[in-house]
Amino acid sequence: NLCRGKPATDLNLIKPALQVFAHLLKTCDDEETIVDIAWACSYISDGPNDRIQAVVDLGICPILVQLCKRYRNTSPKLISPVLRSLGNIVTGDDKQTQAAVDAGLLREIAPLAGHSKQSIRKEACWTASNVTAGTKEQIGTFLAMPKLVETVIECARSGEWNVRKEAAWCLANICTGGGSEHIQCLVEREKVLPVLFDLLTVGDIKINELILTALDHILFVSPSEYGILVDECGGLDILEDMQEIDSERVYEKVVTLIEKYFGDEGDDENVAPNITETGDAFKFQKPTNVFTGGNFSLTN
């Protein structure tokens, strides 16, 4: 309770307890105690990077990941704070995110994204979205796990809308922050285009803007080939219908896509002018630098 709430408790007042938390996580078998410590870690790490770093410096990322594996099928009340702690850590900078990735976080996301409890599925997809908002190397690591990618895509395809939205962010971040090889992996190996266009039909303005930006990055990689795939999955019809949507920003993005990839610029005097996208990855905290890396293949 000392660690929770806004404004956050001064980190210096909490620090004397952190080593005790770490010791108990490593040695204690009492589930209730672990739950309380995990919630404390989640409250501490819910904030600026210095608070996240205080948790990372405890060296507990591997322990948190192991707790996910150990309790994922037996104790949702423990998984919730543990996953939230890890999710908060990957909202930090690239090195903090990498600490969780190196601890094996991504191996546990797939089963948690398929968990029977909706809130855990949502948290798992949110956590994944912050990893894919990281470096190109981190995106490559994510894509190197086909089962994980398939599970997130399935979350984006079906289920509760609050889960689908988090999965949509995860996929869109790959398109906006990744390289052409990452986009090729999503489009060619994972056949993601029908899922993205289905998300556009729901009518959520923010998600529409997000997916339209992702589609711009996808089509830029291979306008002709991917344009054919868009048409084949009914995507062009969806884009044309979306010109009637009651949102100027969405309308402008739709018209831009149609102009750039499916029509001749300048033929229609009523078409809105082109706009450009920055290409920045979407992340819920600070923007990240981009590095190369990630080993994955376009075939399963």
Coordinates of C-alpha atoms in Angstrom, one line a residue:
N1 CA 0.0 0.0 0.0
L2 CA 2.9 2.3 0.6
C3 CA 4.1 1.8 -3.0
R4 CA 0.7 2.4 -4.7
G5 CA -1.3 5.5 -5.6
K6 CA -0.7 8.8 -7.3
P7 CA 1.4 10.8 -6.8
A8 CA 3.9 8.0 -6.4
T9 CA 5.7 7.6 -3.1
D10 CA 9.3 9.0 -3.2
L11 CA 11.5 6.3 -4.5
N12 CA 14.1 6.9 -1.8
L13 CA 11.6 6.1 0.8
I14 CA 10.9 2.7 -0.8
K15 CA 14.4 1.7 -1.8
P16 CA 15.3 0.1 1.6
A17 CA 12.6 -2.4 1.1
L18 CA 13.5 -3.4 -2.4
Q19 CA 16.3 -5.9 -1.5
V20 CA 13.9 -7.5 0.9
F21 CA 11.4 -7.9 -1.9
A22 CA 14.0 -9.5 -4.2
H23 CA 15.2 -11.9 -1.4
L24 CA 11.6 -13.0 -0.7
L25 CA 10.8 -13.5 -4.4
K26 CA 13.8 -15.8 -4.6
T27 CA 13.2 -17.8 -1.4
C28 CA 9.5 -17.6 -0.4
D29 CA 7.0 -20.2 -1.4
D30 CA 4.0 -18.5 0.2
E31 CA 1.7 -17.5 -2.6
E32 CA 0.0 -14.6 -0.8
T33 CA 3.4 -13.1 0.0
I34 CA 4.5 -13.4 -3.6
V35 CA 1.3 -11.7 -4.8
D36 CA 1.9 -8.7 -2.4
I37 CA 5.5 -8.4 -3.5
A38 CA 4.6 -8.6 -7.2
W39 CA 2.0 -5.9 -6.8
A40 CA 4.5 -3.7 -5.0
C41 CA 7.0 -4.2 -7.9
S42 CA 4.2 -3.3 -10.3
Y43 CA 3.4 -0.1 -8.4
I44 CA 7.0 0.9 -8.2
S45 CA 7.7 0.3 -11.9
D46 CA 4.6 2.2 -13.0
G47 CA 6.3 5.5 -13.8
P48 CA 9.5 7.1 -15.1
N49 CA 12.5 5.1 -16.1
D50 CA 14.3 5.7 -12.8
R51 CA 11.6 3.7 -11.0
I52 CA 11.7 1.0 -13.6
Q53 CA 15.5 0.9 -13.3
A54 CA 15.2 0.4 -9.5
V55 CA 13.2 -2.8 -10.2
V56 CA 15.5 -4.0 -13.0
D57 CA 18.6 -3.5 -10.8
L58 CA 17.2 -6.0 -8.4
G59 CA 17.8 -8.7 -10.9
I60 CA 14.3 -10.1 -10.6
C61 CA 13.3 -10.2 -14.3
P62 CA 14.2 -13.9 -14.6
I63 CA 12.3 -14.6 -11.4
L64 CA 9.2 -12.8 -12.6
V65 CA 9.3 -14.8 -15.9
Q66 CA 9.7 -18.0 -14.0
L67 CA 6.7 -17.1 -11.9
C68 CA 4.7 -16.6 -15.0
K69 CA 5.6 -20.1 -16.2
R70 CA 5.0 -21.7 -12.8
Y71 CA 1.6 -20.2 -12.0
R72 CA 0.0 -19.4 -15.4
N73 CA -2.4 -22.3 -15.2
T74 CA -3.1 -22.3 -11.5
S75 CA -3.1 -18.8 -10.1
P76 CA -4.5 -15.8 -12.1
K77 CA -4.3 -13.6 -9.0
L78 CA -0.5 -14.1 -9.0
I79 CA -0.1 -13.9 -12.7
S80 CA -1.8 -10.5 -12.9
P81 CA 0.7 -8.5 -10.8
V82 CA 3.7 -10.4 -12.1
L83 CA 2.7 -9.8 -15.7
R84 CA 2.0 -6.1 -14.9
S85 CA 5.4 -5.7 -13.4
L86 CA 7.1 -7.2 -16.6
G87 CA 4.8 -5.1 -18.8
N88 CA 5.8 -1.9 -16.9
I89 CA 9.5 -2.8 -17.4
V90 CA 9.1 -3.0 -21.2
T91 CA 7.6 0.5 -21.3
G92 CA 11.0 1.7 -20.3
D93 CA 14.0 2.4 -22.5
D94 CA 15.6 -0.1 -24.8
K95 CA 18.0 -1.5 -22.2
Q96 CA 15.2 -2.0 -19.7
T97 CA 13.1 -3.7 -22.3
Q98 CA 16.0 -5.9 -23.3
A99 CA 16.4 -7.0 -19.6
A100 CA 13.0 -8.5 -19.7
V101 CA 13.5 -10.0 -23.2
D102 CA 16.8 -11.6 -22.1
A103 CA 15.0 -13.1 -19.1
G104 CA 12.7 -15.1 -21.4
L105 CA 9.6 -12.9 -21.3
L106 CA 8.6 -13.5 -24.9
R107 CA 8.5 -17.3 -24.4
E108 CA 5.8 -16.7 -21.8
I109 CA 3.7 -14.2 -23.7
A110 CA 2.2 -16.8 -26.1
P111 CA 0.6 -19.0 -23.5
L112 CA -0.5 -15.9 -21.5
A113 CA -2.0 -14.3 -24.6
G114 CA -4.1 -17.5 -24.9
H115 CA -5.1 -17.5 -21.2
S116 CA -8.7 -18.3 -20.2
K117 CA -8.9 -15.0 -18.3
Q118 CA -9.6 -11.9 -20.5
S119 CA -7.7 -9.5 -18.4
I120 CA -4.5 -11.6 -18.7
R121 CA -4.9 -11.9 -22.4
K122 CA -5.2 -8.1 -22.6
E123 CA -2.1 -7.6 -20.4
A124 CA -0.1 -10.1 -22.4
C125 CA -0.9 -8.3 -25.7
W126 CA -0.2 -4.9 -24.2
T127 CA 3.2 -6.2 -22.9
A128 CA 4.0 -7.6 -26.4
S129 CA 3.1 -4.3 -28.0
N130 CA 5.7 -2.5 -25.9
V131 CA 8.3 -5.0 -27.0
T132 CA 7.5 -4.5 -30.7
A133 CA 7.7 -0.7 -30.1
G134 CA 11.3 -1.2 -29.3
T135 CA 14.4 -1.7 -31.4
K136 CA 14.5 -3.5 -34.7
E137 CA 16.4 -6.2 -33.0
Q138 CA 13.6 -6.7 -30.4
I139 CA 11.1 -6.8 -33.2
G140 CA 13.2 -9.5 -34.9
T141 CA 13.3 -11.5 -31.7
F142 CA 9.5 -11.3 -31.4
L143 CA 9.1 -12.5 -35.0
A144 CA 11.5 -15.3 -34.5
M145 CA 8.8 -17.0 -32.3
P146 CA 6.1 -18.1 -34.8
K147 CA 3.8 -19.4 -32.1
L148 CA 3.9 -16.1 -30.3
V149 CA 3.2 -14.2 -33.5
E150 CA 0.3 -16.5 -34.4
T151 CA -1.2 -16.1 -30.9
V152 CA -1.1 -12.3 -31.1
I153 CA -2.6 -12.3 -34.6
E154 CA -5.4 -14.6 -33.4
C155 CA -6.0 -12.2 -30.5
A156 CA -6.3 -9.4 -33.1
R157 CA -8.6 -11.5 -35.2
S158 CA -11.2 -12.5 -32.7
G159 CA -12.3 -12.1 -29.1
E160 CA -13.0 -9.2 -26.9
W161 CA -12.4 -5.7 -28.4
N162 CA -10.1 -4.6 -25.6
V163 CA -7.8 -7.6 -26.3
R164 CA -8.0 -7.1 -30.0
K165 CA -6.9 -3.4 -29.6
E166 CA -3.8 -4.3 -27.7
A167 CA -2.9 -7.0 -30.3
A168 CA -3.5 -4.4 -33.1
W169 CA -0.9 -2.1 -31.5
C170 CA 1.5 -5.0 -31.3
L171 CA 1.2 -5.7 -35.0
A172 CA 1.1 -2.0 -36.1
N173 CA 4.3 -1.3 -34.1
I174 CA 6.1 -4.0 -36.2
C175 CA 5.0 -2.2 -39.4
T176 CA 5.8 1.3 -38.3
G177 CA 9.0 0.6 -36.4
G178 CA 10.4 -2.5 -38.2
G179 CA 12.3 -2.9 -41.4
S180 CA 11.1 -4.2 -44.7
E181 CA 12.1 -7.8 -43.7
H182 CA 9.8 -7.6 -40.7
I183 CA 6.9 -6.4 -42.8
Q184 CA 7.5 -9.2 -45.3
C185 CA 7.4 -11.7 -42.4
L186 CA 4.0 -10.4 -41.3
V187 CA 2.5 -10.2 -44.7
E188 CA 4.0 -13.3 -46.4
R189 CA 4.5 -15.7 -43.6
E190 CA 1.7 -14.7 -41.2
K191 CA -0.9 -13.5 -43.8
V192 CA -1.8 -10.6 -41.6
L193 CA -3.5 -8.3 -44.2
P194 CA -7.1 -9.7 -43.8
V195 CA -6.8 -9.3 -40.0
L196 CA -5.7 -5.7 -40.3
F197 CA -8.6 -4.9 -42.7
D198 CA -11.1 -6.6 -40.4
L199 CA -9.9 -4.3 -37.6
L200 CA -10.8 -1.4 -39.8
T201 CA -14.4 -2.5 -40.0
V202 CA -15.0 -2.1 -36.3
G203 CA -15.3 1.6 -36.4
D204 CA -12.8 2.6 -33.6
I205 CA -11.3 5.9 -34.9
K206 CA -8.0 5.6 -33.0
I207 CA -7.5 2.0 -34.2
N208 CA -8.5 3.1 -37.8
E209 CA -5.7 5.7 -37.8
L210 CA -3.2 3.2 -36.3
I211 CA -4.0 0.5 -38.9
L212 CA -4.1 2.9 -41.8
T213 CA -0.6 4.1 -40.9
A214 CA 0.6 0.5 -40.7
L215 CA -0.9 -0.2 -44.1
D216 CA 1.0 2.7 -45.6
H217 CA 4.3 1.2 -44.3
I218 CA 3.3 -2.2 -45.7
L219 CA 2.4 -1.0 -49.1
F220 CA 5.5 1.1 -49.3
V221 CA 7.6 -2.1 -49.1
S222 CA 6.0 -3.6 -52.3
P223 CA 3.3 -1.4 -53.8
S224 CA 2.4 -3.7 -56.7
E225 CA 2.6 -7.1 -55.0
Y226 CA 1.0 -6.1 -51.7
G227 CA -1.5 -3.9 -53.5
I228 CA -2.7 -7.1 -55.2
L229 CA -3.0 -8.9 -51.9
V230 CA -5.0 -6.0 -50.5
D231 CA -7.4 -6.2 -53.4
E232 CA -7.7 -10.0 -53.1
C233 CA -8.7 -9.8 -49.4
G234 CA -11.3 -7.2 -50.0
G235 CA -9.2 -4.4 -48.5
L236 CA -9.7 -1.9 -51.4
D237 CA -13.4 -2.2 -51.0
I238 CA -13.1 -1.5 -47.3
L239 CA -10.9 1.5 -48.0
E240 CA -13.4 2.9 -50.4
D241 CA -16.2 2.5 -48.0
M242 CA -14.2 4.2 -45.3
Q243 CA -14.2 7.5 -47.3
E244 CA -17.7 8.0 -45.8
I245 CA -16.5 7.8 -42.2
D246 CA -17.1 10.8 -40.0
S247 CA -13.5 11.6 -39.2
E248 CA -11.4 14.0 -41.2
R249 CA -8.1 12.4 -40.1
V250 CA -9.3 8.9 -41.1
Y251 CA -10.7 10.3 -44.4
E252 CA -7.3 11.9 -45.3
K253 CA -5.4 8.8 -44.5
V254 CA -7.7 6.6 -46.6
V255 CA -7.6 9.0 -49.6
T256 CA -3.8 9.1 -49.3
L257 CA -3.5 5.3 -49.4
I258 CA -5.8 5.1 -52.4
E259 CA -4.0 7.9 -54.2
K260 CA -0.5 6.5 -53.5
Y261 CA -1.1 2.8 -54.2
F262 CA -4.4 2.3 -56.1
G263 CA -5.0 5.3 -58.3
D264 CA -3.5 8.1 -60.4
E265 CA -2.6 11.2 -58.4
G266 CA -4.3 14.3 -59.5
D267 CA -7.2 12.8 -61.4
D268 CA -9.8 13.8 -58.8
E269 CA -9.9 17.5 -58.0
N270 CA -12.0 16.7 -54.8
V271 CA -9.3 14.3 -53.4
A272 CA -7.6 15.6 -50.3
P273 CA -3.9 16.5 -50.6
N274 CA -1.2 13.9 -49.7
I275 CA -0.1 13.8 -46.2
T276 CA 3.1 12.1 -44.9
E277 CA 3.7 9.8 -42.0
T278 CA 6.6 10.1 -39.6
G279 CA 7.1 6.3 -39.4
D280 CA 7.8 6.4 -35.6
A281 CA 6.9 3.3 -33.6
F282 CA 4.0 3.6 -31.2
K283 CA 5.0 3.2 -27.6
F284 CA 3.3 4.1 -24.4
Q285 CA 6.3 5.7 -22.8
K286 CA 9.4 7.1 -24.5
P287 CA 10.4 6.7 -28.1
T288 CA 13.2 4.2 -28.7
N289 CA 16.3 4.2 -30.8
V290 CA 16.5 1.8 -33.7
F291 CA 19.2 -0.9 -34.1
T292 CA 19.6 -3.7 -36.6
G293 CA 19.2 -7.4 -35.7
G294 CA 16.7 -10.2 -35.1
N295 CA 16.9 -13.6 -36.6
F296 CA 13.8 -15.1 -38.1
S297 CA 12.7 -16.6 -41.4
L298 CA 9.7 -16.1 -43.7
T299 CA 8.8 -19.7 -43.4
N300 CA 7.6 -21.7 -40.4

